[in-house]
Amino acid sequence: MSEGSRASSLAFGQVVIGPPGSGKTTYCHAMSAFLRRLGRSVAVVNLDPANEALPHPCALDIAELITLPDVMASLGLGPNGGLLYCMEYLEANADWLRDRLQGLRGHYVLFDCPGQVELYTHHEALKNVFAQLAKWNFRLAAVHLVDSHYCTDPGKFISVLCTSLSTMLHVELPHVNVLSKMDLIEQYGKLAFNLDYYTEVLDLSYLVDHLASDPFFRKFRRLNEKLVEVIEDYSLVSFVPLNVQDKQSMQQVMQAVDKANGYSFGEQEHRSLEALMSAAVGADFHFSSTLAVQEKYVQSQDKAVEEEVMDL
């Protein structure tokens, strides 16, 4: 195959992963609509066999192959075991997926994946499916969604960092971690530090010190210190803030993903040099986007304080 024909057969996309309730399906719908407005042909593929009542139409649904209720009923498995079986069944029937994806060539593909954490930390089936997609000339980036409310609890945030790191090492794809539902963060409580502390994962010793102020966590200080050391030694985890209702936020995530899977440097949209440079200096956009979210968060906190003073 010539280099030109091989390049023309490339397909780009995202595998959208993350725990249950992190907003994966909502993200796929919002990102597909955003990309279509930019002129891309987008297809959403549902790989979640538990996602029966899809709120939005998709180009391909794993329900055509297997569903979680059928597996649970026929094999007597629970939801977790049934979902693992479904992914193993998908891996064993990769030809079905390849045949269905042939009709989506020329599209930018968003894969809406299941919400079971084990699939991305140590189970092999979905990882092997991603590897097959790479062999079929799909250039993918993993978009790992994490609910932003974990930022308000230092203990949970350290847990999220460990899970994100484990996922990055296991999935073996270009990776973008996303803090979802940023428009709701002020409802979760006050952050101990500025938002950029959490998105850039700065010096985590401050987080350990903050945890130590709680009598319950004080006795686990050495454990937390060791977990933090592992995270900082790899120096891989950072987050992009996301509010699906904000175009600038969506653009920031899109640019981070385009840089990760190489779409920015292709010819699909005949991008100008200026557009390429904007992707290459994505950190500047990341900073401005984080700053904008931080300003909204601070303003909401200040307003809440003013209302409390007025009530007094």
Short mmCIF file of C-alpha atoms in Angstrom, two decimals:
data_model
loop_
_atom_site.label_atom_id
_atom_site.label_comp_id
_atom_site.label_asym_id
_atom_site.label_seq_id
_atom_site.Cartn_x
_atom_site.Cartn_y
_atom_site.Cartn_z
CA MET A 1 0.00 0.00 0.00
CA SER A 2 1.38 3.38 -0.93
CA GLU A 3 1.92 6.09 1.66
CA GLY A 4 -0.80 8.23 0.08
CA SER A 5 -3.43 5.47 0.05
CA ARG A 6 -2.52 4.46 3.59
CA ALA A 7 -2.96 8.06 4.80
CA SER A 8 -6.32 8.30 3.07
CA SER A 9 -7.51 5.14 4.89
CA LEU A 10 -6.71 6.58 8.31
CA ALA A 11 -9.64 7.23 10.61
CA PHE A 12 -9.46 9.45 13.68
CA GLY A 13 -11.52 9.40 16.81
CA GLN A 14 -11.87 9.17 20.57
CA VAL A 15 -12.60 6.37 23.01
CA VAL A 16 -14.60 8.02 25.79
CA ILE A 17 -14.01 6.23 29.08
CA GLY A 18 -14.55 6.89 32.76
CA PRO A 19 -16.57 5.76 35.79
CA PRO A 20 -20.38 5.59 35.83
CA GLY A 21 -22.09 8.97 35.93
CA SER A 22 -19.08 10.92 34.74
CA GLY A 23 -20.98 12.16 31.67
CA LYS A 24 -19.61 10.01 28.85
CA THR A 25 -22.81 9.79 26.79
CA THR A 26 -23.54 13.49 27.33
CA TYR A 27 -19.97 14.28 26.25
CA CYS A 28 -20.29 12.20 23.07
CA HIS A 29 -23.49 13.99 22.08
CA ALA A 30 -22.11 17.46 22.87
CA MET A 31 -18.74 16.84 21.18
CA SER A 32 -20.35 15.32 18.07
CA ALA A 33 -22.62 18.37 17.71
CA PHE A 34 -19.64 20.70 18.26
CA LEU A 35 -17.49 18.93 15.66
CA ARG A 36 -20.30 18.86 13.11
CA ARG A 37 -20.57 22.64 13.38
CA LEU A 38 -16.88 22.75 12.44
CA GLY A 39 -17.60 20.72 9.34
CA ARG A 40 -16.47 17.25 10.42
CA SER A 41 -18.42 14.11 9.58
CA VAL A 42 -18.94 12.52 12.98
CA ALA A 43 -20.26 9.10 13.97
CA VAL A 44 -21.02 7.96 17.53
CA VAL A 45 -20.51 4.27 18.32
CA ASN A 46 -22.09 2.89 21.49
CA LEU A 47 -19.90 0.16 23.03
CA ASP A 48 -21.81 0.10 26.33
CA PRO A 49 -24.12 -2.97 26.41
CA ALA A 50 -25.80 -1.59 29.55
CA ASN A 51 -26.75 1.65 27.81
CA GLU A 52 -30.17 0.49 26.62
CA ALA A 53 -32.16 3.70 26.38
CA LEU A 54 -29.80 5.86 24.34
CA PRO A 55 -30.85 9.52 24.63
CA HIS A 56 -29.41 10.28 21.20
CA PRO A 57 -29.13 8.25 17.97
CA CYS A 58 -25.82 6.56 17.19
CA ALA A 59 -24.35 5.17 13.99
CA LEU A 60 -23.50 1.78 15.52
CA ASP A 61 -24.78 0.09 18.68
CA ILE A 62 -23.26 -2.94 20.41
CA ALA A 63 -26.83 -3.98 21.22
CA GLU A 64 -26.91 -5.41 17.69
CA LEU A 65 -24.35 -7.95 18.92
CA ILE A 66 -25.02 -8.41 22.63
CA THR A 67 -26.85 -6.75 25.55
CA LEU A 68 -26.18 -6.89 29.27
CA PRO A 69 -29.75 -7.95 30.29
CA ASP A 70 -29.56 -10.93 27.89
CA VAL A 71 -26.22 -12.03 29.35
CA MET A 72 -27.41 -11.67 32.93
CA ALA A 73 -30.57 -13.65 32.19
CA SER A 74 -28.95 -16.46 30.18
CA LEU A 75 -25.75 -16.93 32.21
CA GLY A 76 -26.96 -15.94 35.67
CA LEU A 77 -24.33 -13.25 36.04
CA GLY A 78 -24.56 -9.98 37.96
CA PRO A 79 -24.11 -6.55 36.36
CA ASN A 80 -20.32 -6.44 36.82
CA GLY A 81 -19.59 -9.98 35.67
CA GLY A 82 -22.07 -9.60 32.84
CA LEU A 83 -20.39 -6.45 31.57
CA LEU A 84 -16.97 -8.13 31.61
CA TYR A 85 -18.43 -11.03 29.64
CA CYS A 86 -19.91 -8.61 27.09
CA MET A 87 -16.52 -7.03 26.48
CA GLU A 88 -14.87 -10.44 26.14
CA TYR A 89 -17.61 -11.38 23.66
CA LEU A 90 -16.95 -8.20 21.68
CA GLU A 91 -13.23 -9.01 21.61
CA ALA A 92 -13.99 -12.53 20.37
CA ASN A 93 -16.27 -11.10 17.67
CA ALA A 94 -13.97 -8.34 16.49
CA ASP A 95 -14.86 -9.18 12.88
CA TRP A 96 -18.41 -7.97 13.55
CA LEU A 97 -17.07 -4.63 14.75
CA ARG A 98 -14.66 -4.32 11.81
CA ASP A 99 -17.41 -5.01 9.27
CA ARG A 100 -19.75 -2.46 10.83
CA LEU A 101 -17.03 0.18 11.03
CA GLN A 102 -16.28 -0.17 7.32
CA GLY A 103 -19.42 1.85 6.63
CA LEU A 104 -18.11 4.68 8.83
CA ARG A 105 -14.89 5.29 6.93
CA GLY A 106 -14.43 8.99 6.35
CA HIS A 107 -16.05 9.80 9.69
CA TYR A 108 -14.51 11.04 12.91
CA VAL A 109 -15.64 8.34 15.37
CA LEU A 110 -16.59 8.76 19.04
CA PHE A 111 -16.67 5.45 20.92
CA ASP A 112 -18.98 5.67 23.96
CA CYS A 113 -17.54 3.03 26.31
CA PRO A 114 -18.88 1.28 29.44
CA GLY A 115 -18.46 2.79 32.88
CA GLN A 116 -16.88 -0.13 34.73
CA VAL A 117 -13.51 0.97 36.11
CA GLU A 118 -12.01 -2.55 36.00
CA LEU A 119 -12.18 -2.47 32.20
CA TYR A 120 -9.57 0.31 32.14
CA THR A 121 -7.32 -0.63 35.06
CA HIS A 122 -6.62 -4.37 34.72
CA HIS A 123 -9.13 -6.24 32.50
CA GLU A 124 -7.71 -6.99 29.05
CA ALA A 125 -10.74 -7.28 26.75
CA LEU A 126 -11.46 -3.63 25.97
CA LYS A 127 -7.74 -2.83 25.82
CA ASN A 128 -7.40 -5.54 23.16
CA VAL A 129 -10.36 -4.09 21.23
CA PHE A 130 -8.59 -0.71 21.21
CA ALA A 131 -5.44 -2.44 19.93
CA GLN A 132 -7.47 -4.01 17.11
CA LEU A 133 -8.84 -0.60 16.17
CA ALA A 134 -5.27 0.68 15.90
CA LYS A 135 -4.44 -2.20 13.55
CA TRP A 136 -7.41 -1.17 11.42
CA ASN A 137 -5.83 2.28 11.00
CA PHE A 138 -7.89 4.08 13.62
CA ARG A 139 -5.86 6.84 15.28
CA LEU A 140 -7.50 7.19 18.66
CA ALA A 141 -7.07 9.15 21.86
CA ALA A 142 -8.57 8.04 25.16
CA VAL A 143 -10.71 10.76 26.75
CA HIS A 144 -10.99 9.85 30.42
CA LEU A 145 -13.83 11.74 32.12
CA VAL A 146 -13.74 12.35 35.87
CA ASP A 147 -16.51 14.16 37.75
CA SER A 148 -15.14 17.48 39.02
CA HIS A 149 -16.83 17.05 42.40
CA TYR A 150 -13.89 14.85 43.46
CA CYS A 151 -11.79 18.02 43.66
CA THR A 152 -13.72 19.11 46.73
CA ASP A 153 -12.60 16.03 48.69
CA PRO A 154 -8.78 15.66 48.95
CA GLY A 155 -9.01 11.96 49.81
CA LYS A 156 -11.18 11.18 46.80
CA PHE A 157 -8.99 13.33 44.56
CA ILE A 158 -5.90 11.27 45.45
CA SER A 159 -7.92 8.15 44.65
CA VAL A 160 -8.93 9.67 41.29
CA LEU A 161 -5.29 10.46 40.51
CA CYS A 162 -4.30 6.85 41.20
CA THR A 163 -7.14 5.53 39.05
CA SER A 164 -6.29 7.94 36.21
CA LEU A 165 -2.63 6.93 36.30
CA SER A 166 -3.50 3.23 36.32
CA THR A 167 -5.85 3.77 33.38
CA MET A 168 -3.23 5.64 31.38
CA LEU A 169 -0.69 2.87 31.89
CA HIS A 170 -3.15 0.05 31.12
CA VAL A 171 -5.07 1.39 28.10
CA GLU A 172 -1.88 2.36 26.23
CA LEU A 173 -3.41 5.10 24.10
CA PRO A 174 -2.67 8.82 23.83
CA HIS A 175 -4.59 10.09 26.83
CA VAL A 176 -6.52 13.22 27.82
CA ASN A 177 -7.94 13.40 31.34
CA VAL A 178 -10.99 15.64 31.62
CA LEU A 179 -12.69 17.13 34.68
CA SER A 180 -16.33 17.03 33.62
CA LYS A 181 -19.36 18.99 34.89
CA MET A 182 -17.33 22.09 35.69
CA ASP A 183 -20.55 24.13 35.50
CA LEU A 184 -21.71 22.33 38.66
CA ILE A 185 -18.52 22.50 40.69
CA GLU A 186 -19.69 25.37 42.90
CA GLN A 187 -22.57 23.14 44.07
CA TYR A 188 -20.18 20.53 45.41
CA GLY A 189 -18.44 22.75 47.97
CA LYS A 190 -15.44 25.02 48.37
CA LEU A 191 -12.11 23.96 46.89
CA ALA A 192 -9.13 23.85 49.23
CA PHE A 193 -6.86 25.28 46.48
CA ASN A 194 -7.19 27.17 43.20
CA LEU A 195 -8.57 25.19 40.29
CA ASP A 196 -5.25 25.11 38.42
CA TYR A 197 -3.79 23.19 41.37
CA TYR A 198 -6.12 20.31 40.47
CA THR A 199 -5.92 20.54 36.68
CA GLU A 200 -2.12 20.78 36.57
CA VAL A 201 -1.70 18.41 39.57
CA LEU A 202 0.83 20.67 41.26
CA ASP A 203 2.82 19.89 44.43
CA LEU A 204 0.66 17.21 46.06
CA SER A 205 2.39 17.53 49.44
CA TYR A 206 -0.03 20.38 50.15
CA LEU A 207 -2.90 17.99 49.58
CA VAL A 208 -1.39 15.50 52.04
CA ASP A 209 -0.97 18.28 54.63
CA HIS A 210 -4.59 19.28 54.09
CA LEU A 211 -5.70 15.70 54.63
CA ALA A 212 -3.63 15.44 57.80
CA SER A 213 -5.78 18.15 59.37
CA ASP A 214 -8.60 15.59 59.48
CA PRO A 215 -8.22 13.22 62.49
CA PHE A 216 -9.48 10.28 60.39
CA PHE A 217 -6.90 10.74 57.63
CA ARG A 218 -4.05 11.68 59.96
CA LYS A 219 -3.24 8.04 60.73
CA PHE A 220 -3.02 7.32 56.99
CA ARG A 221 -0.54 10.10 56.30
CA ARG A 222 2.36 7.79 55.36
CA LEU A 223 0.11 5.83 52.99
CA ASN A 224 -1.06 9.03 51.31
CA GLU A 225 2.53 10.25 51.04
CA LYS A 226 3.55 7.05 49.25
CA LEU A 227 0.57 7.23 46.88
CA VAL A 228 1.43 10.83 46.08
CA GLU A 229 5.06 9.87 45.43
CA VAL A 230 3.97 7.27 42.86
CA ILE A 231 1.75 9.81 41.07
CA GLU A 232 4.48 12.48 41.03
CA ASP A 233 7.22 10.02 39.97
CA TYR A 234 5.30 9.17 36.80
CA SER A 235 4.40 12.84 36.24
CA LEU A 236 1.73 11.91 33.70
CA VAL A 237 -1.60 12.98 35.17
CA SER A 238 -3.15 16.37 34.44
CA PHE A 239 -6.70 17.45 33.61
CA VAL A 240 -8.54 19.65 31.15
CA PRO A 241 -11.65 21.31 32.64
CA LEU A 242 -14.88 20.77 30.71
CA ASN A 243 -18.26 22.43 30.65
CA VAL A 244 -20.23 20.99 27.72
CA GLN A 245 -22.40 24.11 27.64
CA ASP A 246 -19.41 26.40 27.06
CA LYS A 247 -17.97 26.60 23.53
CA GLN A 248 -14.54 27.76 24.70
CA SER A 249 -14.32 24.80 27.06
CA MET A 250 -15.34 22.39 24.30
CA GLN A 251 -12.76 23.93 21.98
CA GLN A 252 -10.05 23.44 24.58
CA VAL A 253 -10.84 19.75 24.98
CA MET A 254 -11.06 19.32 21.21
CA GLN A 255 -7.62 20.88 20.72
CA ALA A 256 -6.08 18.68 23.41
CA VAL A 257 -7.57 15.54 21.82
CA ASP A 258 -6.63 16.59 18.28
CA LYS A 259 -3.04 17.01 19.38
CA ALA A 260 -3.08 13.65 21.18
CA ASN A 261 -4.38 11.54 18.27
CA GLY A 262 -2.57 13.52 15.55
CA TYR A 263 -5.67 14.91 13.84
CA SER A 264 -4.31 18.46 14.11
CA PHE A 265 -1.42 17.60 11.83
CA GLY A 266 -3.40 15.86 9.10
CA GLU A 267 -5.07 17.31 6.04
CA GLN A 268 -8.67 16.45 6.83
CA GLU A 269 -9.71 20.08 7.22
CA HIS A 270 -6.87 21.67 5.21
CA ARG A 271 -6.00 23.62 8.30
CA SER A 272 -3.99 26.79 8.10
CA LEU A 273 -0.59 27.21 9.70
CA GLU A 274 -2.24 29.37 12.32
CA ALA A 275 -4.58 26.52 13.30
CA LEU A 276 -1.67 24.12 13.53
CA MET A 277 0.24 26.51 15.75
CA SER A 278 -2.77 26.94 18.01
CA ALA A 279 -2.78 23.18 18.55
CA ALA A 280 0.98 23.10 19.14
CA VAL A 281 0.73 25.68 21.90
CA GLY A 282 -2.30 24.08 23.50
CA ALA A 283 -0.91 24.74 26.97
CA ASP A 284 -1.67 28.43 26.52
CA PHE A 285 -5.28 27.63 25.71
CA HIS A 286 -5.39 25.24 28.66
CA PHE A 287 -4.23 28.01 30.99
CA SER A 288 -6.73 30.55 29.68
CA SER A 289 -9.56 28.03 29.82
CA THR A 290 -8.69 27.01 33.37
CA LEU A 291 -8.39 30.65 34.36
CA ALA A 292 -11.84 31.42 32.96
CA VAL A 293 -13.42 28.54 34.88
CA GLN A 294 -11.55 29.58 38.01
CA GLU A 295 -12.84 33.14 37.70
CA LYS A 296 -16.43 31.89 37.38
CA TYR A 297 -15.93 29.67 40.41
CA VAL A 298 -14.45 32.49 42.52
CA GLN A 299 -17.23 34.85 41.47
CA SER A 300 -19.87 32.33 42.54
CA GLN A 301 -18.11 31.87 45.88
CA ASP A 302 -17.92 35.64 46.42
CA LYS A 303 -21.60 35.99 45.58
CA ALA A 304 -22.49 33.28 48.10
CA VAL A 305 -20.49 35.08 50.79
CA GLU A 306 -22.21 38.39 49.98
CA GLU A 307 -25.62 36.74 50.26
CA GLU A 308 -24.67 35.29 53.64
CA VAL A 309 -23.59 38.73 54.85
CA MET A 310 -26.83 40.28 53.63
CA ASP A 311 -28.82 37.63 55.48
CA LEU A 312 -27.00 38.57 58.68
#
